[in-house]
mmCIF file of N, CA and C in Angstrom:
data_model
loop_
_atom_site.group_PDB
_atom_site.id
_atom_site.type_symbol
_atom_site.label_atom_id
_atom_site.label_comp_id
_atom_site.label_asym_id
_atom_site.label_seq_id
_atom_site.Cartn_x
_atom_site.Cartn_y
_atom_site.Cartn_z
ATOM 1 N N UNK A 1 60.417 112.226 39.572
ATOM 2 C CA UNK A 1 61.082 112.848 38.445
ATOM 3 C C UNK A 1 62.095 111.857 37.873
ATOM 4 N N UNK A 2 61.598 112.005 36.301
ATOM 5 C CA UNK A 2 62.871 110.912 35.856
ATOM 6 C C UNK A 2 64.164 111.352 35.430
ATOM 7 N N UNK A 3 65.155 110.999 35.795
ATOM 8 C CA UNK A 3 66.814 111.504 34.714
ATOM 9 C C UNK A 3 67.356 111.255 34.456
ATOM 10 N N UNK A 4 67.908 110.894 33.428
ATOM 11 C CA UNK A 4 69.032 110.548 31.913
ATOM 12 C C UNK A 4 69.834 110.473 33.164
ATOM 13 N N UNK A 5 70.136 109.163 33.109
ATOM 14 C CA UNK A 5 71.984 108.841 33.660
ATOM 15 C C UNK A 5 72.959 109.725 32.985
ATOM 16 N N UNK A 6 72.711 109.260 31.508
ATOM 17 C CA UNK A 6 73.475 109.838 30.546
ATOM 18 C C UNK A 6 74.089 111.135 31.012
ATOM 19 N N UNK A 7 73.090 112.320 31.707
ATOM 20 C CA UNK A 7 73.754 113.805 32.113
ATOM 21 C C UNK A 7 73.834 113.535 33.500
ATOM 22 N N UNK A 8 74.253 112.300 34.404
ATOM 23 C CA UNK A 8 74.540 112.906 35.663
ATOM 24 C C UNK A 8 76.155 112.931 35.722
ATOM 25 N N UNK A 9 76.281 113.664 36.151
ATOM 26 C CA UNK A 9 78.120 114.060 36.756
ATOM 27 C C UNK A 9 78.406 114.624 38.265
ATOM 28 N N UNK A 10 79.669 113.516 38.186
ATOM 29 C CA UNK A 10 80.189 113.720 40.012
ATOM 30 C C UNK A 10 80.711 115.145 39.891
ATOM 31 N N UNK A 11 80.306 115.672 41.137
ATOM 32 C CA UNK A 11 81.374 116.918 41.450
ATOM 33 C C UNK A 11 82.927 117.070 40.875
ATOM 34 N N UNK A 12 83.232 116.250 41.582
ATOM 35 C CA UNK A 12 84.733 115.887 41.253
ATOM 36 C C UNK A 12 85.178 115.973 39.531
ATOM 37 N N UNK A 13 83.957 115.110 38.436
ATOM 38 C CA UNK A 13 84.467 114.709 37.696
ATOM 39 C C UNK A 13 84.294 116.458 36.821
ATOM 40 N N UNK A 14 83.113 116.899 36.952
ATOM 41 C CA UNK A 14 82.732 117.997 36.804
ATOM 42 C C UNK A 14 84.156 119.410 37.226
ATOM 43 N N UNK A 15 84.111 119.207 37.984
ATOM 44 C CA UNK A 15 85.376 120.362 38.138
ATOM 45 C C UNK A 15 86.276 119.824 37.287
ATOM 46 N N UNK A 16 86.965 118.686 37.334
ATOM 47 C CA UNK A 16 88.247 117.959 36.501
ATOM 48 C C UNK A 16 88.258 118.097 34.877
ATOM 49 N N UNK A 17 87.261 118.450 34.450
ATOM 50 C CA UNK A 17 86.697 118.137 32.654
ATOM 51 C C UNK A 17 85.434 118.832 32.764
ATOM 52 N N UNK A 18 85.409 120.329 32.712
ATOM 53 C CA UNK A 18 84.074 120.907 32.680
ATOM 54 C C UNK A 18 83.659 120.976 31.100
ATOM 55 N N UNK A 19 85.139 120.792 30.156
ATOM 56 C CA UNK A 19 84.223 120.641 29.164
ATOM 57 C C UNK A 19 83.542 119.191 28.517
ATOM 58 N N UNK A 20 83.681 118.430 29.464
ATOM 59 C CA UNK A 20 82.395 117.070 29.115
ATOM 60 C C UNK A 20 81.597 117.377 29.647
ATOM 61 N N UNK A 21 81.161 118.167 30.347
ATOM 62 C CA UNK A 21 80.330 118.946 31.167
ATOM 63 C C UNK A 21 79.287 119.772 30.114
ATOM 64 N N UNK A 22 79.976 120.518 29.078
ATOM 65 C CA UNK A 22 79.287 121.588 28.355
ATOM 66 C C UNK A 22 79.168 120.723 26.992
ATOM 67 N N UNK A 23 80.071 119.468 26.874
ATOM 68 C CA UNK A 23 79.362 118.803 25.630
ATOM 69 C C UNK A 23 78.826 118.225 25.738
ATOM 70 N N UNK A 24 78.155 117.733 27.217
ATOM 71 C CA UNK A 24 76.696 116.716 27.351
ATOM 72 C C UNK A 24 75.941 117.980 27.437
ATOM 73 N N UNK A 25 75.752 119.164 27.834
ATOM 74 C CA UNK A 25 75.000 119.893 27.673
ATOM 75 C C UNK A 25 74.423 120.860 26.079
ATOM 76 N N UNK A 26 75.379 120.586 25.293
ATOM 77 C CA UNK A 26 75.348 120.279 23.752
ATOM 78 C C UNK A 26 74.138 119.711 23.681
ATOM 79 N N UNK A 27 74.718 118.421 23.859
ATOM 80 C CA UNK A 27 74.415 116.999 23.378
ATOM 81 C C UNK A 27 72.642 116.729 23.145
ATOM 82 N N UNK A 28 72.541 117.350 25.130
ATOM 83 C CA UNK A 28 71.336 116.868 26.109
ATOM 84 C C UNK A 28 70.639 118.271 26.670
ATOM 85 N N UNK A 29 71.456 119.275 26.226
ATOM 86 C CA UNK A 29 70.441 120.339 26.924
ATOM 87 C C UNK A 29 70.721 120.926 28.339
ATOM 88 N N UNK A 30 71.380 119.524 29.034
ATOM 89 C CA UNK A 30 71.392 120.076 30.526
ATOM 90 C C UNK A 30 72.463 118.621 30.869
ATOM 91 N N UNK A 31 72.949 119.329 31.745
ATOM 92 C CA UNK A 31 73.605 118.007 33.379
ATOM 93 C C UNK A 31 72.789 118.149 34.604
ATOM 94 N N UNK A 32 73.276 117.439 35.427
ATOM 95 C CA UNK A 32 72.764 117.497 36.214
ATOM 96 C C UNK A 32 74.224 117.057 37.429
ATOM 97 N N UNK A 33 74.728 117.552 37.822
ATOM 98 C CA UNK A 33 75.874 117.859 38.682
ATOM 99 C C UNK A 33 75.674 117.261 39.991
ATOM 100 N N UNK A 34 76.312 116.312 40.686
ATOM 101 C CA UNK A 34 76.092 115.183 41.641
ATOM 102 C C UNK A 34 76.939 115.791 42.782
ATOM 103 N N UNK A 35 76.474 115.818 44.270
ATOM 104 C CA UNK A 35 77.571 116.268 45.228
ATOM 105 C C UNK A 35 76.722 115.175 46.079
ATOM 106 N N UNK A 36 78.454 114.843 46.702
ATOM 107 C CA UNK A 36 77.818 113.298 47.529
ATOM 108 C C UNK A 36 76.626 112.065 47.203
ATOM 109 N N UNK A 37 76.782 112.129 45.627
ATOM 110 C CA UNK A 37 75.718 110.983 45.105
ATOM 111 C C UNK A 37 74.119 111.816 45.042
ATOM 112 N N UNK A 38 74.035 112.847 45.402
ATOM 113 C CA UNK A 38 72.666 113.630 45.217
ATOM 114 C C UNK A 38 72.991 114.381 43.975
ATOM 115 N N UNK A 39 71.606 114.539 43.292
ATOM 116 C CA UNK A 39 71.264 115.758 42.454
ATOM 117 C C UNK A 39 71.496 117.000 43.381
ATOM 118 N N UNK A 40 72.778 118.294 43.044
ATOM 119 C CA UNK A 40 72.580 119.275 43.726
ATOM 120 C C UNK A 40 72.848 120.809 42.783
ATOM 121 N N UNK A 41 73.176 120.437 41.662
ATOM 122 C CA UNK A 41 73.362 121.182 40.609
ATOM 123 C C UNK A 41 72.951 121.193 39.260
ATOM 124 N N UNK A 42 72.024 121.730 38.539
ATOM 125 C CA UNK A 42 71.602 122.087 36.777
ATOM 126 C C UNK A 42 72.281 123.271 36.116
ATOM 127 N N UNK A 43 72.998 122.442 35.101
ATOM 128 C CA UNK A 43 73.847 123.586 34.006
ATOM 129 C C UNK A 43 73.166 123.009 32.714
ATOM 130 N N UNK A 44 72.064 124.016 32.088
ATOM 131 C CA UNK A 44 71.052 124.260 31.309
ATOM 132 C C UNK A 44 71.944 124.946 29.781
ATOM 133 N N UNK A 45 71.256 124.761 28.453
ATOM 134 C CA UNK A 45 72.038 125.539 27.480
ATOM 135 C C UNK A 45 71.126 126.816 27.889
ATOM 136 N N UNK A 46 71.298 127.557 26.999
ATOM 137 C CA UNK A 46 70.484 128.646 27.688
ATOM 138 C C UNK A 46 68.666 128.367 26.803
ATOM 139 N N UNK A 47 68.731 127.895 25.364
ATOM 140 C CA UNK A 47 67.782 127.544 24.679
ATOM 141 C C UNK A 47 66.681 126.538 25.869
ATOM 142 N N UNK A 48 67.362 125.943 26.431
ATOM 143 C CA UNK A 48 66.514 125.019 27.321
ATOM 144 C C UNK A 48 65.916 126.066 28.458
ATOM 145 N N UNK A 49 66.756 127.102 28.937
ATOM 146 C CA UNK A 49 66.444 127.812 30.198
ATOM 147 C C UNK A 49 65.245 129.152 29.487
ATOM 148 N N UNK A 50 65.330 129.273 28.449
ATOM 149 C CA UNK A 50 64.698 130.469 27.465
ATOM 150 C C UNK A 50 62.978 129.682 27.631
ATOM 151 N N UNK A 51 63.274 128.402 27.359
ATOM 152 C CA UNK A 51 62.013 126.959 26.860
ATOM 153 C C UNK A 51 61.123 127.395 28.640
ATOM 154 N N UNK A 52 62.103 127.141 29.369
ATOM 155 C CA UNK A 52 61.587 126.655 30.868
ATOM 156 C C UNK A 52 60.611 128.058 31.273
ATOM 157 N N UNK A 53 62.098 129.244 30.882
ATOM 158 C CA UNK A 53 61.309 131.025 31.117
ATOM 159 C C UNK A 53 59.557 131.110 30.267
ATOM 160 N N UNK A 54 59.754 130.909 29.404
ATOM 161 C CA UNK A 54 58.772 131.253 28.470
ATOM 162 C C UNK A 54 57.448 130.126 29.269
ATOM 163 N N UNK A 55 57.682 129.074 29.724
ATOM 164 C CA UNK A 55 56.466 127.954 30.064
ATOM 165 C C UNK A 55 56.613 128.909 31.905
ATOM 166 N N UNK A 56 56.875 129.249 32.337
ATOM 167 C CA UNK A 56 56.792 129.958 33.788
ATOM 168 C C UNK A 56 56.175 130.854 33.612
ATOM 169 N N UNK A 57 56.027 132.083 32.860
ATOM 170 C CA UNK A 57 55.776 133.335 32.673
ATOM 171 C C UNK A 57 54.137 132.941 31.926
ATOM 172 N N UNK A 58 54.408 132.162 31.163
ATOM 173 C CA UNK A 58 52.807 131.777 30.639
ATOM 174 C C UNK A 58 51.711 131.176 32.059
ATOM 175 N N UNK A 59 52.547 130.440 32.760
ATOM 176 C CA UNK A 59 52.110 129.985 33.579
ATOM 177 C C UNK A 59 51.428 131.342 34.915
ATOM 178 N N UNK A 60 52.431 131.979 35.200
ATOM 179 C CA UNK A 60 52.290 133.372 36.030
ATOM 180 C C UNK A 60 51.085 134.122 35.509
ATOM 181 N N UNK A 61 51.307 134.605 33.750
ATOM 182 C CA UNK A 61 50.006 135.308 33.420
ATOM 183 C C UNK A 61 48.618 134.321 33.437
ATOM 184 N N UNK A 62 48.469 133.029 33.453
ATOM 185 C CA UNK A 62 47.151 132.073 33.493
ATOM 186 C C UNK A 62 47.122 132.814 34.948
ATOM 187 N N UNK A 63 48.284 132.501 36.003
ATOM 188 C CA UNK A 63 47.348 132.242 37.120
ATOM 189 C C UNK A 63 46.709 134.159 37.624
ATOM 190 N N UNK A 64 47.550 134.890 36.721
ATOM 191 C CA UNK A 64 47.210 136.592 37.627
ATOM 192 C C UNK A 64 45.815 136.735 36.790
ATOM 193 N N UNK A 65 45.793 136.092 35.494
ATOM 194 C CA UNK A 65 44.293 136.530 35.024
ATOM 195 C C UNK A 65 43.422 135.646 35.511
ATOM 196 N N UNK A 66 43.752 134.462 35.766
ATOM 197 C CA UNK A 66 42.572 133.856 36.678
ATOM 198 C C UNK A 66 42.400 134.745 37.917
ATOM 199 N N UNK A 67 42.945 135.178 38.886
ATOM 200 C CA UNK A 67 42.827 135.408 39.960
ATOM 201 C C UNK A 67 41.903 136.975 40.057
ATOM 202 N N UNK A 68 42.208 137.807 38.860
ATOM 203 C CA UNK A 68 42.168 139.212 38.289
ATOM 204 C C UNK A 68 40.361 139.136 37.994
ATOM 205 N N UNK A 69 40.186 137.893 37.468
ATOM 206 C CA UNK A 69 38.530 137.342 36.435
ATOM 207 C C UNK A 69 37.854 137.413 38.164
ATOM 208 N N UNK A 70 38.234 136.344 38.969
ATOM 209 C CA UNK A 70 37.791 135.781 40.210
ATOM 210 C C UNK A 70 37.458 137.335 40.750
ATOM 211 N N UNK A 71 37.806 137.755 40.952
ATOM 212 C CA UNK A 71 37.810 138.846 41.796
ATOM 213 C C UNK A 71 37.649 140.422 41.350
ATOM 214 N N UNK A 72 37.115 140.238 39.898
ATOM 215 C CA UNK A 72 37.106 141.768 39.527
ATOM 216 C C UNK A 72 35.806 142.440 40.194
ATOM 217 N N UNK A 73 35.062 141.882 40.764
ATOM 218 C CA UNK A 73 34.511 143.483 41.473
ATOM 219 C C UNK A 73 34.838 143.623 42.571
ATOM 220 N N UNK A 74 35.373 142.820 43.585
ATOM 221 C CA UNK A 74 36.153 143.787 44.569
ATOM 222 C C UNK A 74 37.021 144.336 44.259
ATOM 223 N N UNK A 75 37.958 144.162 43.459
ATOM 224 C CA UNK A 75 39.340 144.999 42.439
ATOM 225 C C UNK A 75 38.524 146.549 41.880
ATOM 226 N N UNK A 76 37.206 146.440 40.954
ATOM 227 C CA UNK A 76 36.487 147.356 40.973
ATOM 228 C C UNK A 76 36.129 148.396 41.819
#
């Protein structure tokens, strides 16, 4: 997985200035919140988290009607 330096932020710096926090998330959509040098936190706008819902749920109904097609006469 690749990620924008640009949105990573230390813990530290993140608590200290949460709103550079919410204007890279403006900016970029998302941060990505650093504890001990790891990725351990995503603060999403919500337009990005609406984007992500909508591609999951499409994804959920492909796989229940595939599975629904596979198997309709024992379901029958």
């Amino acid at each position: 997985m690749n990620i924008d330096t640009q949105i990573l932020i230390p813990m530290a710096e993140a608590n200290n200035n949460f709103s550079k926090v919410l204007r890279i998330v403006d900016e970029s959509g998302m941060v990505v919140i650093l504890k001990n040098n790891k990725p351990r936190y995503v603060v999403l706008s919500f337009d990005e988290y609406d984007n992500i819902e909508q591609v999951r749920q499409k994804l959920f109904n492909s796989t229940a009607d595939s599975v629904i097609s596979e198997n309709l006469f024992a379901l029958k």
